[in-house]
JSON list of C-alpha atoms in Angstrom, two decimals:
[
{"chain": "A", "resi": 141, "resn": "MET", "atom": "CA", "xyz": [-3.94, 74.43, -40.02]},
{"chain": "A", "resi": 142, "resn": "ASN", "atom": "CA", "xyz": [-6.25, 75.21, -37.32]},
{"chain": "A", "resi": 143, "resn": "LYS", "atom": "CA", "xyz": [-5.01, 72.64, -34.91]},
{"chain": "A", "resi": 144, "resn": "ILE", "atom": "CA", "xyz": [-2.93, 73.67, -31.83]},
{"chain": "A", "resi": 145, "resn": "ASN", "atom": "CA", "xyz": [-0.02, 71.21, -31.59]},
{"chain": "A", "resi": 146, "resn": "ARG", "atom": "CA", "xyz": [0.81, 70.56, -28.05]},
{"chain": "A", "resi": 147, "resn": "ILE", "atom": "CA", "xyz": [4.43, 69.52, -27.45]},
{"chain": "A", "resi": 148, "resn": "LEU", "atom": "CA", "xyz": [5.78, 68.37, -24.21]},
{"chain": "A", "resi": 149, "resn": "PHE", "atom": "CA", "xyz": [9.61, 68.06, -23.57]},
{"chain": "A", "resi": 150, "resn": "VAL", "atom": "CA", "xyz": [10.68, 65.64, -21.04]},
{"chain": "A", "resi": 151, "resn": "CYS", "atom": "CA", "xyz": [14.27, 64.88, -19.26]},
{"chain": "A", "resi": 152, "resn": "HIS", "atom": "CA", "xyz": [15.38, 63.86, -15.81]},
{"chain": "A", "resi": 153, "resn": "GLY", "atom": "CA", "xyz": [15.26, 66.73, -14.09]},
{"chain": "A", "resi": 154, "resn": "ASN", "atom": "CA", "xyz": [13.66, 69.66, -15.97]},
{"chain": "A", "resi": 155, "resn": "ILE", "atom": "CA", "xyz": [16.52, 71.94, -15.56]},
{"chain": "A", "resi": 156, "resn": "CYS", "atom": "CA", "xyz": [18.81, 71.18, -18.58]},
{"chain": "A", "resi": 157, "resn": "ARG", "atom": "CA", "xyz": [17.85, 69.22, -21.76]},
{"chain": "A", "resi": 158, "resn": "SER", "atom": "CA", "xyz": [13.92, 69.67, -21.84]},
{"chain": "A", "resi": 159, "resn": "PRO", "atom": "CA", "xyz": [13.66, 73.54, -20.90]},
{"chain": "A", "resi": 160, "resn": "MET", "atom": "CA", "xyz": [16.63, 73.79, -23.68]},
{"chain": "A", "resi": 161, "resn": "ALA", "atom": "CA", "xyz": [14.34, 72.04, -26.19]},
{"chain": "A", "resi": 162, "resn": "GLU", "atom": "CA", "xyz": [11.26, 74.06, -24.94]},
{"chain": "A", "resi": 163, "resn": "PHE", "atom": "CA", "xyz": [12.67, 77.41, -25.66]},
{"chain": "A", "resi": 164, "resn": "VAL", "atom": "CA", "xyz": [14.56, 76.23, -28.85]},
{"chain": "A", "resi": 165, "resn": "MET", "atom": "CA", "xyz": [11.20, 75.13, -30.13]},
{"chain": "A", "resi": 166, "resn": "LYS", "atom": "CA", "xyz": [9.62, 78.14, -29.13]},
{"chain": "A", "resi": 167, "resn": "GLN", "atom": "CA", "xyz": [11.91, 80.29, -30.97]},
{"chain": "A", "resi": 168, "resn": "LEU", "atom": "CA", "xyz": [11.80, 78.09, -34.19]},
{"chain": "A", "resi": 169, "resn": "VAL", "atom": "CA", "xyz": [7.79, 78.42, -34.24]},
{"chain": "A", "resi": 170, "resn": "ASP", "atom": "CA", "xyz": [7.98, 82.39, -33.45]},
{"chain": "A", "resi": 171, "resn": "GLU", "atom": "CA", "xyz": [10.51, 82.59, -36.36]},
{"chain": "A", "resi": 172, "resn": "ALA", "atom": "CA", "xyz": [8.18, 80.63, -38.70]},
{"chain": "A", "resi": 173, "resn": "ASP", "atom": "CA", "xyz": [5.13, 82.81, -37.61]},
{"chain": "A", "resi": 174, "resn": "LEU", "atom": "CA", "xyz": [3.26, 79.82, -36.08]},
{"chain": "A", "resi": 175, "resn": "ALA", "atom": "CA", "xyz": [3.69, 80.49, -32.44]},
{"chain": "A", "resi": 176, "resn": "ASP", "atom": "CA", "xyz": [-0.32, 80.62, -32.32]},
{"chain": "A", "resi": 177, "resn": "LYS", "atom": "CA", "xyz": [-0.27, 76.86, -33.49]},
{"chain": "A", "resi": 178, "resn": "PHE", "atom": "CA", "xyz": [1.59, 75.58, -30.82]},
{"chain": "A", "resi": 179, "resn": "TYR", "atom": "CA", "xyz": [1.64, 75.11, -27.13]},
{"chain": "A", "resi": 180, "resn": "ILE", "atom": "CA", "xyz": [5.01, 74.11, -25.99]},
{"chain": "A", "resi": 181, "resn": "TYR", "atom": "CA", "xyz": [6.26, 73.07, -22.44]},
{"chain": "A", "resi": 182, "resn": "SER", "atom": "CA", "xyz": [8.65, 70.80, -20.59]},
{"chain": "A", "resi": 183, "resn": "LYS", "atom": "CA", "xyz": [8.68, 68.60, -17.72]},
{"chain": "A", "resi": 184, "resn": "ALA", "atom": "CA", "xyz": [10.77, 66.06, -15.61]},
{"chain": "A", "resi": 185, "resn": "THR", "atom": "CA", "xyz": [10.41, 62.27, -15.18]},
{"chain": "A", "resi": 186, "resn": "SER", "atom": "CA", "xyz": [11.80, 62.68, -11.55]},
{"chain": "A", "resi": 187, "resn": "THR", "atom": "CA", "xyz": [11.11, 64.69, -8.57]},
{"chain": "A", "resi": 188, "resn": "GLU", "atom": "CA", "xyz": [14.96, 65.72, -7.63]},
{"chain": "A", "resi": 189, "resn": "GLU", "atom": "CA", "xyz": [14.65, 69.52, -9.15]},
{"chain": "A", "resi": 190, "resn": "ILE", "atom": "CA", "xyz": [11.12, 70.26, -8.71]},
{"chain": "A", "resi": 191, "resn": "GLY", "atom": "CA", "xyz": [10.65, 74.12, -8.40]},
{"chain": "A", "resi": 192, "resn": "ASN", "atom": "CA", "xyz": [14.16, 74.90, -9.45]},
{"chain": "A", "resi": 193, "resn": "PRO", "atom": "CA", "xyz": [15.03, 77.03, -12.45]},
{"chain": "A", "resi": 194, "resn": "PRO", "atom": "CA", "xyz": [17.19, 76.03, -15.25]},
{"chain": "A", "resi": 195, "resn": "TYR", "atom": "CA", "xyz": [20.95, 74.88, -14.75]},
{"chain": "A", "resi": 196, "resn": "PRO", "atom": "CA", "xyz": [23.01, 78.14, -15.02]},
{"chain": "A", "resi": 197, "resn": "PRO", "atom": "CA", "xyz": [25.39, 76.67, -17.53]},
{"chain": "A", "resi": 198, "resn": "ALA", "atom": "CA", "xyz": [22.19, 75.67, -19.69]},
{"chain": "A", "resi": 199, "resn": "ARG", "atom": "CA", "xyz": [20.86, 79.48, -19.21]},
{"chain": "A", "resi": 200, "resn": "ARG", "atom": "CA", "xyz": [24.27, 80.61, -20.44]},
{"chain": "A", "resi": 201, "resn": "LYS", "atom": "CA", "xyz": [24.20, 78.27, -23.63]},
{"chain": "A", "resi": 202, "resn": "MET", "atom": "CA", "xyz": [20.92, 79.68, -24.42]},
{"chain": "A", "resi": 203, "resn": "GLN", "atom": "CA", "xyz": [21.54, 83.15, -23.79]},
{"chain": "A", "resi": 204, "resn": "GLU", "atom": "CA", "xyz": [25.03, 82.65, -26.10]},
{"chain": "A", "resi": 205, "resn": "MET", "atom": "CA", "xyz": [22.78, 81.33, -28.91]},
{"chain": "A", "resi": 206, "resn": "GLY", "atom": "CA", "xyz": [20.19, 84.27, -28.64]},
{"chain": "A", "resi": 207, "resn": "ILE", "atom": "CA", "xyz": [17.43, 81.83, -27.20]},
{"chain": "A", "resi": 208, "resn": "ARG", "atom": "CA", "xyz": [15.33, 83.70, -24.72]},
{"chain": "A", "resi": 209, "resn": "MET", "atom": "CA", "xyz": [14.39, 81.79, -21.91]},
{"chain": "A", "resi": 210, "resn": "THR", "atom": "CA", "xyz": [11.37, 83.03, -19.64]},
{"chain": "A", "resi": 211, "resn": "PRO", "atom": "CA", "xyz": [11.03, 82.27, -16.02]},
{"chain": "A", "resi": 212, "resn": "HIS", "atom": "CA", "xyz": [10.77, 78.16, -15.65]},
{"chain": "A", "resi": 213, "resn": "GLN", "atom": "CA", "xyz": [10.56, 76.03, -12.76]},
{"chain": "A", "resi": 214, "resn": "ALA", "atom": "CA", "xyz": [11.01, 72.41, -12.76]},
{"chain": "A", "resi": 215, "resn": "SER", "atom": "CA", "xyz": [7.92, 70.29, -12.61]},
{"chain": "A", "resi": 216, "resn": "GLN", "atom": "CA", "xyz": [7.27, 66.53, -12.89]},
{"chain": "A", "resi": 217, "resn": "ILE", "atom": "CA", "xyz": [5.03, 64.86, -15.55]},
{"chain": "A", "resi": 218, "resn": "THR", "atom": "CA", "xyz": [1.84, 63.25, -14.55]},
{"chain": "A", "resi": 219, "resn": "ARG", "atom": "CA", "xyz": [-0.40, 60.51, -15.70]},
{"chain": "A", "resi": 220, "resn": "ASP", "atom": "CA", "xyz": [-2.81, 63.53, -16.92]},
{"chain": "A", "resi": 221, "resn": "ASP", "atom": "CA", "xyz": [-0.24, 65.05, -19.32]},
{"chain": "A", "resi": 222, "resn": "TYR", "atom": "CA", "xyz": [-0.49, 61.99, -21.64]},
{"chain": "A", "resi": 223, "resn": "ALA", "atom": "CA", "xyz": [-4.06, 63.18, -22.57]},
{"chain": "A", "resi": 224, "resn": "GLU", "atom": "CA", "xyz": [-2.88, 66.92, -22.66]},
{"chain": "A", "resi": 225, "resn": "TYR", "atom": "CA", "xyz": [-0.07, 66.77, -25.22]},
{"chain": "A", "resi": 226, "resn": "ASP", "atom": "CA", "xyz": [0.05, 65.47, -28.84]},
{"chain": "A", "resi": 227, "resn": "TYR", "atom": "CA", "xyz": [3.78, 65.13, -28.88]},
{"chain": "A", "resi": 228, "resn": "ILE", "atom": "CA", "xyz": [5.71, 63.81, -25.68]},
{"chain": "A", "resi": 229, "resn": "ILE", "atom": "CA", "xyz": [9.27, 64.09, -26.45]},
{"chain": "A", "resi": 230, "resn": "GLY", "atom": "CA", "xyz": [12.00, 62.51, -24.40]},
{"chain": "A", "resi": 231, "resn": "MET", "atom": "CA", "xyz": [15.66, 63.21, -24.19]},
{"chain": "A", "resi": 232, "resn": "ASP", "atom": "CA", "xyz": [17.06, 59.54, -23.61]},
{"chain": "A", "resi": 233, "resn": "SER", "atom": "CA", "xyz": [15.87, 55.98, -23.44]},
{"chain": "A", "resi": 234, "resn": "ASN", "atom": "CA", "xyz": [15.83, 56.28, -19.53]},
{"chain": "A", "resi": 235, "resn": "ASN", "atom": "CA", "xyz": [13.24, 59.06, -20.24]},
{"chain": "A", "resi": 236, "resn": "ILE", "atom": "CA", "xyz": [11.11, 56.96, -22.18]},
{"chain": "A", "resi": 237, "resn": "ARG", "atom": "CA", "xyz": [11.22, 54.12, -19.78]},
{"chain": "A", "resi": 238, "resn": "ASN", "atom": "CA", "xyz": [10.25, 56.44, -16.99]},
{"chain": "A", "resi": 239, "resn": "MET", "atom": "CA", "xyz": [7.51, 58.05, -19.27]},
{"chain": "A", "resi": 240, "resn": "LEU", "atom": "CA", "xyz": [6.02, 54.88, -20.00]},
{"chain": "A", "resi": 241, "resn": "ARG", "atom": "CA", "xyz": [6.10, 53.56, -16.20]},
{"chain": "A", "resi": 242, "resn": "ILE", "atom": "CA", "xyz": [4.47, 57.02, -15.29]},
{"chain": "A", "resi": 243, "resn": "PHE", "atom": "CA", "xyz": [1.71, 56.98, -18.06]},
{"chain": "A", "resi": 244, "resn": "GLY", "atom": "CA", "xyz": [1.26, 53.26, -18.02]},
{"chain": "A", "resi": 245, "resn": "SER", "atom": "CA", "xyz": [1.38, 52.67, -21.59]},
{"chain": "A", "resi": 246, "resn": "ASP", "atom": "CA", "xyz": [1.52, 54.97, -25.00]},
{"chain": "A", "resi": 247, "resn": "PRO", "atom": "CA", "xyz": [-1.66, 53.63, -26.90]},
{"chain": "A", "resi": 248, "resn": "ASP", "atom": "CA", "xyz": [-1.63, 57.11, -29.14]},
{"chain": "A", "resi": 249, "resn": "CYS", "atom": "CA", "xyz": [2.12, 56.54, -30.13]},
{"chain": "A", "resi": 250, "resn": "LYS", "atom": "CA", "xyz": [2.89, 60.14, -28.59]},
{"chain": "A", "resi": 251, "resn": "ILE", "atom": "CA", "xyz": [6.07, 59.16, -27.05]},
{"chain": "A", "resi": 252, "resn": "HIS", "atom": "CA", "xyz": [9.17, 59.52, -29.05]},
{"chain": "A", "resi": 253, "resn": "LYS", "atom": "CA", "xyz": [12.84, 60.53, -28.57]},
{"chain": "A", "resi": 254, "resn": "LEU", "atom": "CA", "xyz": [13.89, 64.02, -29.95]},
{"chain": "A", "resi": 255, "resn": "ARG", "atom": "CA", "xyz": [16.39, 62.57, -32.18]},
{"chain": "A", "resi": 256, "resn": "GLU", "atom": "CA", "xyz": [14.10, 60.46, -33.99]},
{"chain": "A", "resi": 257, "resn": "TYR", "atom": "CA", "xyz": [13.39, 63.43, -36.09]},
{"chain": "A", "resi": 258, "resn": "THR", "atom": "CA", "xyz": [17.10, 63.76, -37.06]},
{"chain": "A", "resi": 259, "resn": "ALA", "atom": "CA", "xyz": [19.29, 61.71, -39.21]},
{"chain": "A", "resi": 260, "resn": "HIS", "atom": "CA", "xyz": [21.27, 60.88, -36.18]},
{"chain": "A", "resi": 261, "resn": "PRO", "atom": "CA", "xyz": [18.75, 58.80, -33.89]},
{"chain": "A", "resi": 262, "resn": "GLY", "atom": "CA", "xyz": [19.65, 58.32, -30.64]},
{"chain": "A", "resi": 263, "resn": "ASP", "atom": "CA", "xyz": [19.90, 59.92, -27.16]},
{"chain": "A", "resi": 264, "resn": "ILE", "atom": "CA", "xyz": [20.40, 63.85, -26.49]},
{"chain": "A", "resi": 265, "resn": "ALA", "atom": "CA", "xyz": [23.68, 64.01, -24.85]},
{"chain": "A", "resi": 266, "resn": "ASP", "atom": "CA", "xyz": [23.09, 64.84, -20.93]},
{"chain": "A", "resi": 267, "resn": "PRO", "atom": "CA", "xyz": [25.15, 68.08, -20.11]},
{"chain": "A", "resi": 268, "resn": "TRP", "atom": "CA", "xyz": [24.52, 67.26, -16.22]},
{"chain": "A", "resi": 269, "resn": "TYR", "atom": "CA", "xyz": [27.07, 64.47, -16.64]},
{"chain": "A", "resi": 270, "resn": "THR", "atom": "CA", "xyz": [29.18, 65.56, -19.85]},
{"chain": "A", "resi": 271, "resn": "ASP", "atom": "CA", "xyz": [29.28, 69.31, -19.14]},
{"chain": "A", "resi": 272, "resn": "ASP", "atom": "CA", "xyz": [29.29, 69.87, -22.84]},
{"chain": "A", "resi": 273, "resn": "PHE", "atom": "CA", "xyz": [26.47, 72.43, -23.22]},
{"chain": "A", "resi": 274, "resn": "ASP", "atom": "CA", "xyz": [27.39, 72.79, -27.09]},
{"chain": "A", "resi": 275, "resn": "THR", "atom": "CA", "xyz": [26.87, 69.36, -28.09]},
{"chain": "A", "resi": 276, "resn": "THR", "atom": "CA", "xyz": [23.49, 69.11, -26.30]},
{"chain": "A", "resi": 277, "resn": "TYR", "atom": "CA", "xyz": [22.55, 72.39, -27.83]},
{"chain": "A", "resi": 278, "resn": "ASP", "atom": "CA", "xyz": [23.52, 71.24, -31.45]},
{"chain": "A", "resi": 279, "resn": "GLN", "atom": "CA", "xyz": [21.44, 67.99, -31.00]},
{"chain": "A", "resi": 280, "resn": "ILE", "atom": "CA", "xyz": [18.35, 69.86, -29.53]},
{"chain": "A", "resi": 281, "resn": "LEU", "atom": "CA", "xyz": [18.54, 72.45, -32.27]},
{"chain": "A", "resi": 282, "resn": "GLU", "atom": "CA", "xyz": [18.50, 69.66, -34.91]},
{"chain": "A", "resi": 283, "resn": "GLY", "atom": "CA", "xyz": [15.80, 67.69, -33.28]},
{"chain": "A", "resi": 284, "resn": "CYS", "atom": "CA", "xyz": [13.62, 70.60, -32.73]},
{"chain": "A", "resi": 285, "resn": "LYS", "atom": "CA", "xyz": [13.95, 71.55, -36.75]},
{"chain": "A", "resi": 286, "resn": "GLY", "atom": "CA", "xyz": [13.24, 67.90, -37.50]},
{"chain": "A", "resi": 287, "resn": "LEU", "atom": "CA", "xyz": [10.15, 67.78, -35.25]},
{"chain": "A", "resi": 288, "resn": "LEU", "atom": "CA", "xyz": [8.85, 70.95, -36.72]},
{"chain": "A", "resi": 289, "resn": "LYS", "atom": "CA", "xyz": [9.39, 69.52, -40.32]},
{"chain": "A", "resi": 290, "resn": "ALA", "atom": "CA", "xyz": [7.47, 66.48, -39.26]},
{"chain": "A", "resi": 291, "resn": "ILE", "atom": "CA", "xyz": [4.54, 68.56, -37.68]},
{"chain": "A", "resi": 292, "resn": "ILE", "atom": "CA", "xyz": [4.35, 71.41, -40.34]},
{"chain": "A", "resi": 293, "resn": "PRO", "atom": "CA", "xyz": [6.44, 70.06, -43.47]},
{"chain": "A", "resi": 294, "resn": "SER", "atom": "CA", "xyz": [6.46, 73.27, -45.28]},
{"chain": "A", "resi": 295, "resn": "HIS", "atom": "CA", "xyz": [8.29, 75.27, -42.35]},
{"chain": "A", "resi": 296, "resn": "SER", "atom": "CA", "xyz": [11.36, 73.75, -41.95]},
{"chain": "A", "resi": 297, "resn": "ASN", "atom": "CA", "xyz": [14.65, 72.76, -43.07]},
{"chain": "A", "resi": 298, "resn": "SER", "atom": "CA", "xyz": [14.52, 69.90, -45.74]},
{"chain": "A", "resi": 299, "resn": "MET", "atom": "CA", "xyz": [17.78, 67.92, -44.63]},
{"chain": "A", "resi": 300, "resn": "TYR", "atom": "CA", "xyz": [16.09, 66.63, -41.55]},
{"chain": "A", "resi": 301, "resn": "THR", "atom": "CA", "xyz": [14.61, 63.06, -41.81]},
{"chain": "A", "resi": 302, "resn": "THR", "atom": "CA", "xyz": [11.79, 62.03, -39.49]},
{"chain": "A", "resi": 303, "resn": "TYR", "atom": "CA", "xyz": [12.15, 58.56, -37.67]},
{"chain": "A", "resi": 304, "resn": "SER", "atom": "CA", "xyz": [9.65, 56.20, -36.08]},
{"chain": "A", "resi": 305, "resn": "ASP", "atom": "CA", "xyz": [9.82, 55.03, -32.62]},
{"chain": "A", "resi": 306, "resn": "GLN", "atom": "CA", "xyz": [10.82, 51.76, -33.80]},
{"chain": "A", "resi": 307, "resn": "ASP", "atom": "CA", "xyz": [14.51, 52.10, -32.09]},
{"chain": "A", "resi": 308, "resn": "LEU", "atom": "CA", "xyz": [13.28, 52.97, -28.60]}
]
């Protein structure tokens, strides 16, 4: 595999779910000795948190799970991001709608929800509202493992199933 796989994780504010997914995925590809084959980043659909670091409870959960988070500041997706990434992964249906509004369309079928790559398709729970970072982390980890398996089938847990975007 010579191609660099460019993944963009997207949520509403880019302070909870999408940076959690970004750093979980980075750790998974590091552990699989594939870091040189991936470029992974995260952004928001809104402008509400631009410039802010990840939400402290999200950082605490990541630290608890041994996931290293490097400095990160929330930023918003732009129309140009569509051409820059191979996989644009939203956390919920609202994110998908907002991405389609910003991008205009998805002619290359790059936009998916993270849980499409699991046996439990649906939305990633938003801990900003639920305050349940455990469930959100578990859903993100499962989704990232499934996404990695979809991209590189020989480097992931076989219990995860890939789903199409038919449920969006």
